[in-house]
XYZ file of C-alpha atoms in Angstrom:
574
model
C 48.492 -1.882 -54.257
C 50.174 -5.021 -55.616
C 51.132 -7.835 -53.226
C 53.635 -10.585 -53.891
C 52.399 -14.135 -53.230
C 55.081 -16.816 -52.967
C 54.234 -20.523 -53.210
C 57.288 -22.631 -52.444
C 57.423 -25.505 -52.986
C 54.482 -26.154 -55.267
C 53.403 -29.643 -54.208
C 51.607 -32.470 -56.010
C 54.172 -32.250 -58.809
C 57.416 -34.027 -59.681
C 60.371 -31.910 -58.607
C 60.879 -28.508 -57.031
C 58.996 -25.461 -58.269
C 58.580 -21.984 -56.803
C 55.962 -19.528 -58.044
C 56.024 -15.814 -57.217
C 52.969 -13.853 -58.324
C 52.001 -10.196 -58.053
C 48.315 -9.774 -57.208
C 46.418 -6.510 -57.531
C 42.668 -6.021 -57.140
C 42.139 -9.762 -56.844
C 43.967 -10.735 -60.062
C 47.509 -11.777 -60.932
C 49.304 -9.045 -62.856
C 52.674 -10.773 -63.203
C 54.197 -14.136 -62.330
C 57.588 -15.811 -62.115
C 58.362 -19.521 -62.375
C 61.537 -20.832 -60.762
C 62.970 -24.334 -60.826
C 64.860 -24.609 -57.566
C 66.817 -27.861 -57.997
C 69.464 -29.095 -60.421
C 70.830 -32.570 -61.157
C 72.957 -32.263 -64.295
C 72.617 -35.796 -65.706
C 73.757 -34.429 -69.074
C 77.210 -34.058 -67.521
C 77.198 -37.666 -66.302
C 76.883 -39.174 -69.790
C 79.850 -37.407 -71.357
C 82.507 -39.796 -72.707
C 80.224 -42.779 -72.222
C 79.205 -45.352 -74.807
C 76.176 -43.931 -76.702
C 74.498 -47.345 -76.480
C 74.426 -46.988 -72.683
C 73.264 -43.383 -72.415
C 69.541 -44.249 -72.332
C 70.066 -46.054 -69.019
C 71.498 -42.936 -67.422
C 69.215 -40.267 -68.857
C 65.994 -42.053 -68.007
C 67.033 -41.409 -64.389
C 66.331 -37.741 -65.116
C 62.888 -38.593 -63.762
C 61.420 -41.476 -61.812
C 57.939 -40.812 -63.169
C 58.350 -40.194 -66.914
C 61.361 -42.504 -66.960
C 60.900 -44.430 -70.197
C 60.186 -41.248 -72.171
C 63.814 -40.222 -71.722
C 65.088 -43.674 -72.648
C 62.980 -43.628 -75.814
C 64.107 -40.144 -76.889
C 67.715 -41.096 -76.137
C 67.846 -44.257 -78.218
C 66.086 -42.435 -81.038
C 68.778 -39.726 -80.890
C 71.545 -42.336 -81.126
C 69.736 -44.171 -83.933
C 69.291 -40.865 -85.757
C 73.007 -40.113 -85.468
C 74.105 -43.569 -86.614
C 71.313 -44.103 -89.199
C 69.987 -47.212 -87.478
C 66.632 -48.714 -88.443
C 64.711 -50.904 -86.011
C 62.460 -53.916 -86.675
C 58.702 -53.410 -86.873
C 58.107 -55.379 -83.693
C 60.489 -53.136 -81.771
C 58.591 -50.051 -82.950
C 55.301 -51.605 -81.848
C 56.681 -52.523 -78.427
C 58.080 -49.011 -77.988
C 54.675 -47.539 -78.860
C 52.894 -49.816 -76.385
C 55.337 -48.951 -73.610
C 55.114 -45.238 -74.347
C 51.335 -45.499 -74.365
C 51.424 -47.295 -71.011
C 53.473 -44.498 -69.489
C 51.140 -41.827 -70.865
C 48.006 -43.565 -69.580
C 49.482 -44.122 -66.140
C 50.648 -40.539 -65.905
C 47.405 -38.973 -67.137
C 45.256 -40.916 -64.676
C 47.599 -40.305 -61.738
C 47.793 -36.636 -62.648
C 44.041 -36.149 -62.848
C 43.104 -37.985 -59.668
C 46.142 -37.716 -57.413
C 47.884 -34.491 -58.438
C 45.241 -32.210 -59.954
C 41.828 -33.337 -58.692
C 41.999 -31.521 -55.371
C 42.341 -28.218 -57.221
C 38.720 -28.816 -58.287
C 37.419 -31.288 -55.680
C 36.678 -30.386 -52.042
C 37.493 -33.717 -50.425
C 36.089 -33.095 -46.962
C 32.729 -31.854 -48.266
C 31.894 -35.477 -49.080
C 30.957 -35.916 -45.422
C 27.794 -33.934 -46.277
C 26.998 -35.968 -49.410
C 23.987 -38.183 -49.995
C 25.415 -41.518 -51.263
C 22.119 -42.306 -53.003
C 22.392 -39.134 -55.075
C 26.031 -39.874 -55.862
C 24.952 -43.313 -57.042
C 22.282 -41.792 -59.270
C 24.808 -39.397 -60.801
C 27.370 -42.173 -61.329
C 24.872 -44.458 -63.064
C 23.643 -41.617 -65.274
C 27.088 -40.937 -66.744
C 28.744 -44.362 -66.879
C 28.275 -48.129 -66.841
C 31.135 -48.548 -64.346
C 30.004 -51.322 -61.932
C 31.118 -49.689 -58.661
C 28.162 -47.329 -58.454
C 25.747 -48.534 -55.785
C 24.622 -46.362 -52.846
C 26.246 -48.869 -50.516
C 29.585 -48.541 -52.290
C 29.644 -44.755 -52.016
C 28.467 -44.961 -48.397
C 31.448 -47.189 -47.624
C 33.811 -44.636 -49.176
C 32.164 -41.844 -47.224
C 32.502 -43.816 -43.986
C 36.167 -44.486 -44.730
C 36.933 -40.784 -45.173
C 34.828 -39.896 -42.116
C 36.907 -42.264 -40.039
C 40.076 -40.575 -41.286
C 38.673 -37.100 -40.613
C 37.485 -38.048 -37.123
C 40.922 -39.382 -36.274
C 42.493 -35.983 -36.872
C 45.138 -37.669 -39.021
C 44.103 -36.560 -42.504
C 47.074 -38.068 -44.307
C 46.858 -37.254 -48.036
C 43.928 -34.948 -47.300
C 45.946 -32.779 -44.909
C 46.825 -29.161 -45.699
C 44.181 -28.794 -48.395
C 42.276 -25.548 -48.894
C 38.983 -27.262 -48.045
C 35.991 -24.946 -48.073
C 37.729 -22.486 -50.400
C 35.247 -20.285 -52.334
C 36.755 -21.422 -55.654
C 35.346 -24.931 -55.128
C 32.044 -25.340 -56.983
C 31.173 -29.041 -56.946
C 28.203 -30.292 -54.897
C 29.178 -32.780 -52.146
C 27.760 -35.693 -54.173
C 30.100 -35.068 -57.136
C 32.994 -34.598 -54.728
C 32.170 -38.036 -53.263
C 32.184 -39.534 -56.757
C 35.621 -38.058 -57.456
C 37.124 -39.156 -54.127
C 35.827 -42.704 -54.626
C 37.524 -42.848 -58.002
C 40.659 -41.265 -56.526
C 40.926 -44.359 -54.340
C 40.123 -46.729 -57.218
C 42.778 -45.078 -59.385
C 45.384 -45.906 -56.741
C 44.697 -49.597 -57.348
C 44.397 -49.263 -61.134
C 47.700 -47.436 -61.603
C 49.740 -50.242 -60.046
C 48.254 -52.692 -62.558
C 48.753 -50.808 -65.829
C 52.528 -50.484 -65.294
C 52.822 -54.273 -65.477
C 52.837 -53.856 -69.264
C 56.178 -52.059 -68.998
C 57.417 -54.725 -66.593
C 56.547 -57.523 -69.037
C 57.937 -55.856 -72.175
C 60.767 -53.896 -70.555
C 61.815 -56.193 -67.728
C 60.931 -53.846 -64.855
C 59.208 -50.635 -63.836
C 60.266 -47.928 -63.310
C 63.270 -47.610 -65.621
C 62.466 -50.475 -68.045
C 65.072 -51.747 -70.459
C 65.560 -50.314 -73.949
C 68.082 -51.116 -76.649
C 69.699 -49.139 -79.460
C 68.658 -50.976 -82.617
C 65.419 -52.398 -81.260
C 64.208 -53.814 -77.959
C 65.631 -56.393 -75.557
C 62.295 -58.184 -75.558
C 62.517 -61.927 -76.312
C 59.329 -62.785 -78.189
C 58.799 -66.540 -78.154
C 55.382 -67.991 -77.435
C 56.950 -71.384 -76.697
C 59.817 -70.294 -74.414
C 59.334 -70.224 -70.647
C 61.821 -67.362 -70.144
C 60.547 -65.253 -73.028
C 57.419 -63.227 -73.739
C 55.174 -66.240 -74.213
C 51.450 -66.683 -74.742
C 50.523 -66.216 -71.091
C 52.387 -62.922 -70.855
C 50.847 -61.672 -74.077
C 47.402 -62.602 -72.805
C 48.122 -60.616 -69.625
C 49.007 -57.541 -71.693
C 45.819 -58.009 -73.688
C 43.767 -57.998 -70.480
C 45.573 -54.981 -69.053
C 44.889 -52.931 -72.202
C 41.208 -53.914 -72.021
C 41.050 -52.909 -68.358
C 42.774 -49.611 -69.178
C 40.258 -48.883 -71.923
C 37.404 -49.521 -69.503
C 38.859 -47.316 -66.774
C 39.628 -44.456 -69.173
C 36.199 -44.475 -70.835
C 34.006 -45.459 -67.888
C 35.727 -43.590 -65.043
C 38.273 -40.960 -66.108
C 36.470 -39.329 -69.032
C 32.984 -39.315 -67.424
C 34.471 -37.789 -64.250
C 36.297 -35.199 -66.322
C 33.081 -34.089 -68.008
C 31.082 -34.168 -64.783
C 33.600 -31.993 -62.950
C 34.272 -29.731 -65.922
C 30.579 -28.904 -66.303
C 30.713 -26.990 -63.007
C 33.773 -24.955 -64.007
C 32.825 -23.560 -67.409
C 34.134 -20.128 -66.423
C 37.570 -21.761 -66.248
C 37.146 -22.545 -69.940
C 37.859 -18.901 -70.702
C 41.162 -17.972 -72.322
C 41.359 -15.212 -69.736
C 41.869 -17.860 -67.042
C 44.969 -19.907 -67.676
C 45.017 -19.573 -71.458
C 48.589 -18.414 -71.702
C 50.752 -18.159 -74.786
C 48.543 -19.806 -77.444
C 51.804 -20.896 -79.100
C 51.914 -24.703 -79.315
C 54.741 -27.146 -80.034
C 54.247 -30.813 -80.879
C 57.022 -33.134 -82.118
C 54.562 -35.913 -82.908
C 54.760 -39.624 -82.110
C 53.064 -43.041 -82.144
C 54.106 -43.796 -85.699
C 52.496 -46.585 -87.697
C 55.784 -47.119 -89.567
C 59.311 -45.712 -89.751
C 59.845 -43.048 -87.074
C 61.680 -40.913 -89.640
C 58.537 -40.500 -91.742
C 56.512 -37.901 -89.822
C 53.563 -38.434 -92.177
C 52.953 -41.743 -90.406
C 52.625 -40.182 -86.945
C 49.236 -40.582 -85.305
C 50.137 -37.509 -83.255
C 51.131 -35.039 -85.992
C 54.192 -32.830 -85.785
C 53.781 -29.091 -85.997
C 53.743 -25.581 -84.600
C 50.698 -23.380 -84.019
C 51.349 -19.686 -83.354
C 48.942 -17.261 -81.687
C 46.194 -19.897 -81.695
C 45.917 -19.759 -85.503
C 44.826 -23.283 -86.409
C 44.724 -22.381 -90.100
C 48.510 -22.312 -90.271
C 50.599 -25.319 -89.151
C 54.321 -24.620 -89.292
C 56.998 -27.278 -89.424
C 59.584 -27.914 -86.724
C 63.036 -29.291 -87.484
C 65.203 -30.403 -84.566
C 68.305 -30.353 -86.767
C 67.944 -26.700 -87.797
C 70.185 -24.578 -85.510
C 67.972 -21.528 -86.129
C 64.807 -23.146 -84.795
C 65.231 -24.573 -81.287
C 67.515 -22.770 -78.866
C 67.962 -22.506 -75.103
C 68.680 -19.161 -73.471
C 70.321 -18.521 -70.099
C 69.764 -14.796 -69.532
C 67.539 -15.515 -66.506
C 68.853 -19.001 -65.660
C 71.730 -19.964 -63.367
C 74.133 -21.084 -66.090
C 76.910 -19.735 -68.249
C 77.810 -20.499 -71.855
C 81.574 -20.579 -72.154
C 81.868 -18.072 -69.336
C 79.177 -15.763 -70.714
C 76.183 -14.965 -68.498
C 73.872 -14.520 -71.494
C 73.083 -16.037 -74.867
C 71.113 -18.777 -76.629
C 72.363 -21.954 -78.248
C 70.987 -24.859 -80.240
C 71.200 -28.033 -78.091
C 74.005 -29.514 -80.203
C 76.082 -26.479 -79.222
C 74.608 -26.273 -75.737
C 76.360 -26.903 -72.445
C 75.508 -27.417 -68.793
C 77.724 -24.966 -66.886
C 76.240 -24.350 -63.441
C 76.541 -20.823 -62.034
C 74.228 -20.050 -59.123
C 73.998 -16.303 -58.503
C 70.716 -16.216 -56.585
C 70.134 -15.349 -52.927
C 71.429 -17.553 -50.151
C 68.613 -19.779 -48.803
C 66.406 -19.251 -46.939
C 65.195 -16.118 -48.708
C 61.947 -14.186 -48.909
C 61.944 -13.640 -52.638
C 64.056 -13.981 -55.779
C 65.571 -11.109 -57.715
C 63.439 -11.658 -60.783
C 65.159 -8.835 -62.647
C 68.247 -11.038 -62.795
C 68.696 -14.818 -63.018
C 66.051 -16.640 -61.008
C 65.760 -20.289 -62.107
C 67.647 -23.511 -62.796
C 65.443 -23.869 -65.877
C 66.759 -22.573 -69.179
C 64.537 -20.727 -71.660
C 63.848 -22.864 -74.763
C 62.532 -20.984 -77.778
C 61.351 -21.868 -81.279
C 62.571 -19.183 -83.663
C 62.868 -16.909 -80.649
C 59.314 -17.512 -79.397
C 58.151 -19.208 -76.179
C 55.971 -22.272 -76.662
C 53.560 -24.456 -74.720
C 53.782 -28.191 -75.112
C 51.759 -31.101 -73.749
C 48.426 -32.837 -74.390
C 46.762 -29.505 -75.176
C 49.383 -28.810 -77.845
C 48.758 -32.288 -79.256
C 45.013 -31.617 -79.408
C 45.497 -28.207 -81.038
C 47.958 -29.449 -83.680
C 45.947 -32.631 -84.298
C 42.727 -30.649 -84.668
C 44.387 -28.160 -87.025
C 45.830 -30.991 -89.142
C 42.456 -32.806 -89.142
C 44.388 -35.961 -88.331
C 42.564 -39.156 -87.426
C 39.811 -38.680 -84.857
C 41.061 -35.432 -83.365
C 38.318 -33.187 -84.691
C 35.296 -35.381 -83.933
C 36.578 -36.203 -80.436
C 37.313 -32.562 -79.564
C 34.064 -31.287 -81.092
C 31.965 -33.915 -79.323
C 33.575 -33.196 -75.945
C 33.165 -29.439 -76.216
C 29.554 -29.915 -77.283
C 28.872 -31.987 -74.169
C 30.420 -29.263 -72.027
C 28.604 -26.500 -73.890
C 31.863 -24.717 -74.673
C 33.305 -23.227 -77.888
C 36.533 -24.354 -79.565
C 38.356 -21.383 -78.039
C 37.794 -22.966 -74.604
C 40.737 -25.244 -75.348
C 42.992 -22.249 -74.660
C 42.378 -22.348 -70.903
C 43.210 -24.157 -67.679
C 40.085 -26.279 -68.063
C 40.849 -26.914 -71.734
C 44.332 -28.103 -70.801
C 42.878 -30.532 -68.254
C 40.245 -31.822 -70.679
C 42.865 -32.281 -73.411
C 44.837 -34.631 -71.200
C 41.812 -36.877 -70.763
C 41.088 -36.916 -74.503
C 44.743 -37.741 -75.105
C 44.402 -40.788 -72.847
C 41.282 -41.920 -74.677
C 43.067 -41.821 -78.034
C 46.280 -43.438 -76.799
C 44.569 -46.477 -75.281
C 42.974 -47.110 -78.690
C 46.368 -46.937 -80.399
C 47.784 -49.368 -77.837
C 45.105 -51.860 -78.831
C 45.905 -51.399 -82.528
C 49.652 -51.824 -81.977
C 49.205 -54.840 -79.724
C 46.987 -56.523 -82.317
C 49.632 -55.822 -84.977
C 52.325 -57.306 -82.739
C 50.266 -60.468 -82.206
C 49.644 -60.788 -85.940
C 53.374 -60.472 -86.666
C 54.138 -63.197 -84.140
C 51.467 -65.453 -85.686
C 53.095 -64.827 -89.067
C 56.414 -66.070 -87.688
C 58.087 -62.700 -87.141
C 59.598 -62.558 -83.641
C 62.460 -60.184 -84.461
C 62.957 -57.274 -82.059
C 66.598 -56.278 -82.680
C 68.796 -55.433 -85.669
C 72.506 -55.808 -84.874
C 73.733 -54.506 -88.253
C 75.223 -51.320 -86.760
C 75.700 -52.454 -83.189
C 79.497 -52.485 -83.270
C 81.272 -49.074 -83.061
C 83.519 -49.987 -86.001
C 80.455 -49.542 -88.244
C 79.853 -45.979 -87.016
C 81.094 -42.710 -88.515
C 83.862 -41.031 -86.522
C 81.716 -37.966 -85.895
C 77.930 -37.800 -85.874
C 75.040 -35.725 -84.566
C 71.588 -37.032 -83.698
C 68.262 -35.799 -82.356
C 65.533 -37.958 -80.880
C 62.041 -37.153 -79.687
C 59.065 -38.627 -77.943
C 55.684 -37.255 -76.985
C 55.981 -37.697 -73.241
C 52.962 -37.321 -70.940
C 53.806 -33.649 -70.469
C 54.651 -32.938 -74.087
C 57.451 -32.596 -76.603
C 60.665 -34.187 -75.338
C 63.887 -33.778 -77.288
C 67.350 -35.283 -76.779
C 70.392 -34.189 -78.777
C 73.678 -36.114 -78.926
C 77.111 -35.567 -80.461
C 79.153 -38.752 -80.942
C 82.891 -38.693 -81.605
C 85.202 -41.711 -81.856
C 82.557 -43.992 -80.421
C 81.895 -41.878 -77.325
C 79.340 -39.285 -76.265
C 81.023 -35.914 -76.722
C 78.046 -33.728 -75.826
C 74.464 -34.342 -74.722
C 71.497 -32.065 -74.090
C 67.888 -32.811 -73.174
C 65.147 -30.221 -73.518
C 62.158 -31.566 -71.610
C 58.497 -30.470 -71.780
C 58.604 -28.658 -68.446
C 61.705 -26.767 -69.594
C 59.466 -25.261 -72.275
C 56.465 -24.705 -70.025
C 58.213 -23.533 -66.844
C 60.668 -21.345 -68.736
C 61.808 -18.054 -67.191
C 62.096 -14.829 -69.181
C 64.421 -14.702 -72.180
C 66.742 -11.949 -73.390
C 63.813 -10.124 -75.013
C 61.632 -10.298 -71.905
C 59.325 -12.956 -73.398
C 57.714 -15.049 -70.675
C 57.131 -18.799 -70.590
C 53.893 -20.780 -70.537
C 53.434 -20.965 -66.748
C 54.122 -17.288 -66.283
C 51.849 -16.296 -69.154
C 48.999 -18.587 -68.045
C 48.964 -17.125 -64.533
C 48.489 -13.547 -65.673
C 44.893 -12.403 -65.204
C 43.934 -15.357 -62.982
C 41.673 -14.358 -60.058
C 42.890 -15.096 -56.524
C 40.169 -15.012 -53.859
C 42.410 -15.577 -50.812
C 46.084 -14.589 -50.916
C 46.914 -16.977 -48.081
C 45.186 -19.876 -49.851
C 46.113 -19.404 -53.529
C 44.155 -22.387 -54.821
C 43.771 -20.736 -58.212
C 47.553 -20.583 -58.703
C 47.808 -24.315 -58.037
C 44.882 -25.017 -60.360
C 46.588 -23.295 -63.283
C 50.100 -24.620 -62.659
C 48.876 -28.170 -62.060
C 46.959 -28.100 -65.355
C 50.385 -28.449 -67.029
C 51.326 -31.473 -64.879
C 54.751 -30.033 -63.927
C 57.730 -32.375 -63.814
C 60.844 -30.502 -62.708
C 62.935 -33.385 -61.440
C 62.838 -36.870 -60.003
C 62.163 -35.745 -56.461
C 59.810 -36.047 -53.520
C 57.643 -33.427 -51.835
C 59.321 -31.492 -49.042
C 57.909 -31.346 -45.568
C 58.791 -28.748 -42.950
C 59.468 -30.859 -39.849
C 58.522 -27.987 -37.576
C 55.193 -26.863 -39.054
C 54.366 -30.155 -40.821
C 53.205 -28.131 -43.816
C 53.748 -29.163 -47.415
C 53.610 -25.732 -48.971
C 54.773 -22.405 -47.654
C 52.798 -19.378 -48.798
C 54.185 -15.912 -48.200
C 52.290 -12.699 -48.869
C 54.345 -9.513 -49.083
C-alpha cells in the first residue's frame, strides 16, 4: 500500500519548498514539488526606468543576487543594442565567477554535505587515521592529527552541552549514511573551514561592485573606476587583493573541495545510478563566460545548447527570442493568464497574475490533481528540462568544448564510474564541483586579461553612447541570460517610451522545481525522486539528498522554525 510522505519545509535551501512523495515497497512511485511562497518582483519593476531594473530584480534572491542583475542588464542591452567595453565584460565574468564559487562551496559543505555526512559519528573517529586520509588525497596544510583532534573536541563539547546548534535535527545514524567516522571528521573539519573561506571570496564582489550582497551593475558597462593611481578607485592594492583571493580560491577548490568530493563520492557509487536521482535526462544550458562579445555564443566557455533524452550526439540550439521555444505554463500553478486558469506563454507575453486556489493553511496535503505550486512550468518546445552545473557538464562534454571531456573523464575514472553516472544524484553533486574547478581557472584568465588591459592604458568600463533614452527606439524587446550557480537564468523585458512595460524572469529553480504541465509532464525534481529508495518514512534522508543535489533556490528567505517543537522540518506520513 502506498503512503504519502510530506516534507515541509525542505530546509538547507533558499526559499520555501514542499515535497509530497508516494512511497510503496520502500521506493518513491510519484512525487510533487510545490513552491509555497510568492514575492512578485516582476510586478514591482513595471513602468520603471529600464536602467534601474537590475537593482530591483537582483533582490529576487539574497544569495544568487548578482546573477539577476547580470541577466537584467544584458536583457536591457539586448533590447537597446548596447555594446559594453572589454573591461566591463571581464569584470562581469569575474564577479559572476565569484558568485558561482561561493555558492558551490557553501552548497556542498553547508547545505548538502549532511545528506552524505553523519556529523555526530565523528566522535568515534581516530584523528590519526583522518590525518592519514587527508594527507593521502591533498596537500592542504591543515591535516595533522592534532588539528583533527581539536575539531573532534570542539564538536564533542557541543554535543555534550545538549545544544547542537547547526547539528540539531539531523538524521544522525540513518542507515543511508555510509562514510566511516574518519571521513566524516574530515568533512566536518572542512565544513568549519569553508565558513571562514566563504566570507573572504565575496570580497571580490565588494571591491569590483561596491558591496556584497547586491553589488552595483550598470547598463552599458560597469560602475567600476579603474585607476591604479587614484585613492578612491580600483588601484594597485585592490587589484593585488583580488589576485590573492583568486589564488586562495583556486587552492581551496583543488585542495579541499574536489578531494573531499571524490573521497565522499567513492563510498556512494550506488548513488551514481540513473535509477537514483537521474530524472529527466533533458538538459538546458544558455552558456556564459564569454571571451568576447556576449552576442557571439561561439565565444562562450560554457557552450549553449539542449540535450534531449541524454543523447550527447545531438546538441540542439536554444533561442530565447523564438516564441515557440521557451514558454511558461500555469495549469498547475496559482496564476491566471488574462483571467484564464490554463495556458502557456512566451515570457515576452507572460504575466504575473496571482490566483491562489489551494487549501487554507495549515493543511495536511495539497490537491495535486489541481493547482499546487507558486512555481510556473517552463518548457522548451513543450518539454521539461533540467538546468544547472550538471547540464553545463553534459552540454560541454557533448560539444567537446575546452577541458570538459578530459576533466569529466578523469573524475569518473577516479570514482570508477561510467559516463552514464552523470545522470544521477551523485553525478549532479560531482558536476557542481567540476564546475567550480573550471570557473576558478577562467577567473584567473579574465583577471590577467584585465590587468594587461590596464597596463596597456585601457581603463574604460562604461560606454555612454546609448545611455540617454532619446537614443532608444520607442518600442523594444530584449532577453538576457547568465549561467547562475543553479543553472540557466533568463530575463525578458519589453520597453515602451523609455519605461519597462513588461518583465519576466525564468530562474533555474523554476525549471527544476516545475509542477506538472497541461500534458502531465513532470519537472526535474519530481522526475528525479521517482524510484528513489526510502529506508525510513519518518526520516526521509534520501528525499533531501536528491532534492539538495539541485541546490534549490525558491526565494530570498530564511528557514522556518516551529516555536513549539523547535523543529526545522515537519515530516508527515499518511
